mmCIF file of C-alpha atoms in Angstrom:
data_model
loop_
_atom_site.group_PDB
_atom_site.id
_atom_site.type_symbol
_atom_site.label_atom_id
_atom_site.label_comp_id
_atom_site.label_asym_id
_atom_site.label_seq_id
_atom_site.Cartn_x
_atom_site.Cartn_y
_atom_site.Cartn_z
ATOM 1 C CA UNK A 1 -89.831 199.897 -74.253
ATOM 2 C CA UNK A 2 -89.668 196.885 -76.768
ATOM 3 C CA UNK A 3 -89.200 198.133 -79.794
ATOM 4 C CA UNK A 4 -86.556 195.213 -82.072
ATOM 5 C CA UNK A 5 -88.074 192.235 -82.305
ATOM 6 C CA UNK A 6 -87.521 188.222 -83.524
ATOM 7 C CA UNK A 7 -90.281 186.793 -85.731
ATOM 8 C CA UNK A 8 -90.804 184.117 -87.420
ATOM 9 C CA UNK A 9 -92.584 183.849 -91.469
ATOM 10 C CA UNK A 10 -94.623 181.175 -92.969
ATOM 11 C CA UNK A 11 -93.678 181.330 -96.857
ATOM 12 C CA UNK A 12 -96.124 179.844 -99.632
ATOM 13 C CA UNK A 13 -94.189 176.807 -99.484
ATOM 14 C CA UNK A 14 -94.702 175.973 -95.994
ATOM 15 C CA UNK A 15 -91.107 176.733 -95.360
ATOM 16 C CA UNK A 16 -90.174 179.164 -91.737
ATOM 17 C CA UNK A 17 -87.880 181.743 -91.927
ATOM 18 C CA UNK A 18 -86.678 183.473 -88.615
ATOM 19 C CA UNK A 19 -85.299 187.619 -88.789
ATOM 20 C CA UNK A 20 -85.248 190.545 -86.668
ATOM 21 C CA UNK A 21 -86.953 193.672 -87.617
ATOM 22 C CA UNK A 22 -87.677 197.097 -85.554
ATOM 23 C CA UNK A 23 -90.787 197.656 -87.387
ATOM 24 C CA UNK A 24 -92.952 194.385 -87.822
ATOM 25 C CA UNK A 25 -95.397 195.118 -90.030
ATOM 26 C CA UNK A 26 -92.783 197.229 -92.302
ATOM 27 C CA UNK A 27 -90.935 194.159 -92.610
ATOM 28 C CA UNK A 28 -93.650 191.918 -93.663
ATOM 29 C CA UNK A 29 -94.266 194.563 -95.962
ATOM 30 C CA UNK A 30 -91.535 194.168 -97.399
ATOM 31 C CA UNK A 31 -90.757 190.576 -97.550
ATOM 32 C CA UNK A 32 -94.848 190.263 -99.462
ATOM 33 C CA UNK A 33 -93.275 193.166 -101.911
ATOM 34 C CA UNK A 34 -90.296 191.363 -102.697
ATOM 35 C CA UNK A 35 -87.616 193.754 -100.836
ATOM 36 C CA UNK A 36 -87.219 191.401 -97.592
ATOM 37 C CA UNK A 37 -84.645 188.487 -97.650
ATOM 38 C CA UNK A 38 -83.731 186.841 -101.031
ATOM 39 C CA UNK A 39 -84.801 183.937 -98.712
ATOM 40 C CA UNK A 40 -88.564 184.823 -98.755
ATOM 41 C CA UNK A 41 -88.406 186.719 -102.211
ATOM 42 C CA UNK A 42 -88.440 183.259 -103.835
ATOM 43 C CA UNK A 43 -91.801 182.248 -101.274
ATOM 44 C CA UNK A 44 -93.932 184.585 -101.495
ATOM 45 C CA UNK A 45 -96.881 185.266 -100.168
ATOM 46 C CA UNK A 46 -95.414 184.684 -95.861
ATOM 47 C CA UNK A 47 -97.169 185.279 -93.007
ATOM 48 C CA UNK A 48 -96.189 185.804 -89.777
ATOM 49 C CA UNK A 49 -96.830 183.511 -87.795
ATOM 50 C CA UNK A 50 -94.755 184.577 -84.345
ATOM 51 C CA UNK A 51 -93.070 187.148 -83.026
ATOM 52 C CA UNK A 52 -91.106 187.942 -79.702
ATOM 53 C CA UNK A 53 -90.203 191.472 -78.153
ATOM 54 C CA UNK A 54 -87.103 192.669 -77.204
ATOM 55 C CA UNK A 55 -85.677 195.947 -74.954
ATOM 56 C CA UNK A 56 -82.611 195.998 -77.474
ATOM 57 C CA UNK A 57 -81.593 194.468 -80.681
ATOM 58 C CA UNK A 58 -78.365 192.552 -79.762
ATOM 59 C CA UNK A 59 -81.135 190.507 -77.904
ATOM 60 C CA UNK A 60 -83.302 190.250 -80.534
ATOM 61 C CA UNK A 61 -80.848 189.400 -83.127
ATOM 62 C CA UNK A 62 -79.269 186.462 -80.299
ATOM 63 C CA UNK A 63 -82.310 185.132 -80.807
ATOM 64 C CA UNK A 64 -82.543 185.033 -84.309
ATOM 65 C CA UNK A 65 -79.359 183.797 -84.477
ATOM 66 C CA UNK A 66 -80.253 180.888 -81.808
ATOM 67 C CA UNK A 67 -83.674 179.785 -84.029
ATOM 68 C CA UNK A 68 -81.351 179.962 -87.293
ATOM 69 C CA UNK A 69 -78.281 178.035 -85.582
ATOM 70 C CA UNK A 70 -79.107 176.162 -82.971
ATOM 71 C CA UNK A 71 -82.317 174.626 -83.874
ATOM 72 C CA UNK A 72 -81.218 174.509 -87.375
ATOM 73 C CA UNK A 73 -83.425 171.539 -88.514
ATOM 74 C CA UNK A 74 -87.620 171.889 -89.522
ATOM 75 C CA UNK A 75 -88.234 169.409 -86.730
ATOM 76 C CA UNK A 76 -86.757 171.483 -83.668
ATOM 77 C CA UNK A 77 -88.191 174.797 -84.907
ATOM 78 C CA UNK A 78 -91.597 172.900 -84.859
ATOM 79 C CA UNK A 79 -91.201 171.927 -82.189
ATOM 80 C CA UNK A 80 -90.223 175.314 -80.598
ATOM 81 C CA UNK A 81 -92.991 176.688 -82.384
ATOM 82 C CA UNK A 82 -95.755 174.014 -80.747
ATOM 83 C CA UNK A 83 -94.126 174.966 -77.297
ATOM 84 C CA UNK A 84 -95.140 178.522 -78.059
ATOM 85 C CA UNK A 85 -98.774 177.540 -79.029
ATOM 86 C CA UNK A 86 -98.846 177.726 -82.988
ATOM 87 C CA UNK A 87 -98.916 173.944 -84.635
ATOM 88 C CA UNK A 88 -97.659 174.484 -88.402
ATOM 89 C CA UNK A 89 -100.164 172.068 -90.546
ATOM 90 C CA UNK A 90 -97.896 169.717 -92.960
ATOM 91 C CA UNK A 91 -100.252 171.016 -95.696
ATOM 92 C CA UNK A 92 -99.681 174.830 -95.532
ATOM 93 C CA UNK A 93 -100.915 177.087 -92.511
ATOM 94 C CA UNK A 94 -101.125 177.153 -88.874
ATOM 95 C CA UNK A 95 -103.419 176.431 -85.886
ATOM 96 C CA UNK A 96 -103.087 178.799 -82.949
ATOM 97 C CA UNK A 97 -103.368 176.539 -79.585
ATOM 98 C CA UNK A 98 -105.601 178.385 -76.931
ATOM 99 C CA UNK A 99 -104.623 178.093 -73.566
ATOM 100 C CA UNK A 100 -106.789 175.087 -72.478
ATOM 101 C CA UNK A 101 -105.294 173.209 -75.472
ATOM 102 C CA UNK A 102 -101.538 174.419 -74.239
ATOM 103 C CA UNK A 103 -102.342 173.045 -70.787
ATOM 104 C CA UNK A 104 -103.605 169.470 -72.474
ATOM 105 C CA UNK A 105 -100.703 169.414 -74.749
ATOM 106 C CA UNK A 106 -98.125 169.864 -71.014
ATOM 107 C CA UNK A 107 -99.904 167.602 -69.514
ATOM 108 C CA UNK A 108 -99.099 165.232 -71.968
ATOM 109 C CA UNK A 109 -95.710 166.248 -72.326
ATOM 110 C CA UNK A 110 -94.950 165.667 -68.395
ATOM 111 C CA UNK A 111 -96.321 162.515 -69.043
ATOM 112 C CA UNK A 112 -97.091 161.849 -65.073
ATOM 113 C CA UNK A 113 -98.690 163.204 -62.255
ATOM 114 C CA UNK A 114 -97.878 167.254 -61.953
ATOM 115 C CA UNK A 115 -99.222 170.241 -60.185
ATOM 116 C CA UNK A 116 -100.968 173.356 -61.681
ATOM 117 C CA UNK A 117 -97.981 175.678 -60.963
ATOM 118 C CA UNK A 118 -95.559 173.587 -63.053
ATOM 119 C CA UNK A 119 -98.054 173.786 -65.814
ATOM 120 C CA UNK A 120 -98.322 177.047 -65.083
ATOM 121 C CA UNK A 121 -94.618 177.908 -65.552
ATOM 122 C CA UNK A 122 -94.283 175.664 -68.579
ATOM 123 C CA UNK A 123 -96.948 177.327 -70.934
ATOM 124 C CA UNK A 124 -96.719 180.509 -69.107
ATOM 125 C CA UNK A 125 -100.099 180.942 -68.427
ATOM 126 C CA UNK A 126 -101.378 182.555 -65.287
ATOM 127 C CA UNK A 127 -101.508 179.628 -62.195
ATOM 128 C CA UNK A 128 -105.550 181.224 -61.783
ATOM 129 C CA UNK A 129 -105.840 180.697 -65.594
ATOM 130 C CA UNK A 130 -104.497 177.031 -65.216
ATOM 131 C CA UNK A 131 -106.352 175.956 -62.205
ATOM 132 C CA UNK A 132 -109.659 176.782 -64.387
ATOM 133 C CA UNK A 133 -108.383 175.008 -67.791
ATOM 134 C CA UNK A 134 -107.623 172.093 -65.429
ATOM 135 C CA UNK A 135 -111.543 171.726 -63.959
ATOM 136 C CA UNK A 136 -112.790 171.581 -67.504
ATOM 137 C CA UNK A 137 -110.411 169.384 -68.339
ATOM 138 C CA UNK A 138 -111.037 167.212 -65.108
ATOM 139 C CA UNK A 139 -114.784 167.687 -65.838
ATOM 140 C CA UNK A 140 -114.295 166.338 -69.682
ATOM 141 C CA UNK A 141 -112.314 163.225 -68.539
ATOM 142 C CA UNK A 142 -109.115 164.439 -70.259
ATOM 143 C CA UNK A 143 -107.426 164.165 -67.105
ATOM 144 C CA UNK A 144 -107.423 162.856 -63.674
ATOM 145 C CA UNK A 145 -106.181 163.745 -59.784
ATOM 146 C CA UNK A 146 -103.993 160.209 -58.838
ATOM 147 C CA UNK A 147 -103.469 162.059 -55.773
ATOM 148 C CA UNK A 148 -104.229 165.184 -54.016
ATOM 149 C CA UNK A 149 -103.320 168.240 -55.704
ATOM 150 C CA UNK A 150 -101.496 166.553 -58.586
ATOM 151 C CA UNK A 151 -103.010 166.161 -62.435
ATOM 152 C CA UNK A 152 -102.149 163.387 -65.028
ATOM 153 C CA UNK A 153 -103.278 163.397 -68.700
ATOM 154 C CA UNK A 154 -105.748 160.265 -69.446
ATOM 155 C CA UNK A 155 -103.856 158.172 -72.016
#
């Protein structure tokens, strides 16, 4: 059971701030009351924006430590954020990416011909789901077959 988790916070001033917690909504809780982080204390209102499940807390607290440390600059967590479907707007707040709009945004990525179960493992949407996102997005010209069995976005 997955009870410690890694989240990430978007504070008032459009700022992220990564942590581990046991007890999500607690911990937001807290941060909006002042008692979190002296981090978010400062940045109030946040609002979290993602979170990830874990079976034990060194885990979870790895991969705090990993979005704090290794990504270390705005740019990468963006970036790490995108690639898990959220798209932080430079003027406060977030967009959630639905899955045909995750499957558009790999396509682009690849940036060449690729097959629905690599798109598939990339977003990590079921292959079924993917097949379908790619029809509409076939039927609305956003992308194309070059050859059998293989998709390309349509620059």
């Amino acid at each position: 059971m997955a009870n410690h988790y890694f989240y990430v916070l978007l504070c008032a001033d459009n700022t992220l701030y990564g942590g581990y917690t046991n007890d999500l909504d607690k911990r937001l809780a807290a941060h909006n009351a002042g008692q979190g982080a002296k981090y978010t204390k400062a940045r109030r209102p946040v609002e979290m924006i993602y979170t990830e499940a874990f079976a034990d807390k060194s885990t979870a607290m790895k991969r705090e430590y990993w979005f704090k440390e290794t990504l270390k600059t705005r740019p990468k967590k963006l970036k790490f954020l995108k690639e898990n479907g959220i798209i932080v707007k430079k003027e406060g707040g977030i967009i959630k990416m639905d899955n045909q709009t995750k499957v558009l945004e790999a396509f682009k990525a690849v940036a060449g011909p690729a097959r629905p179960g690599e798109i598939a493992e990339t977003t990590e949407i079921d292959k079924k789901e993917v097949s379908k996102i790619i029809k509409v997005l076939k039927e609305n010209g956003e992308i194309f077959s070059p050859k059998r069995c293989f998709y390309q976005y349509k620059a």
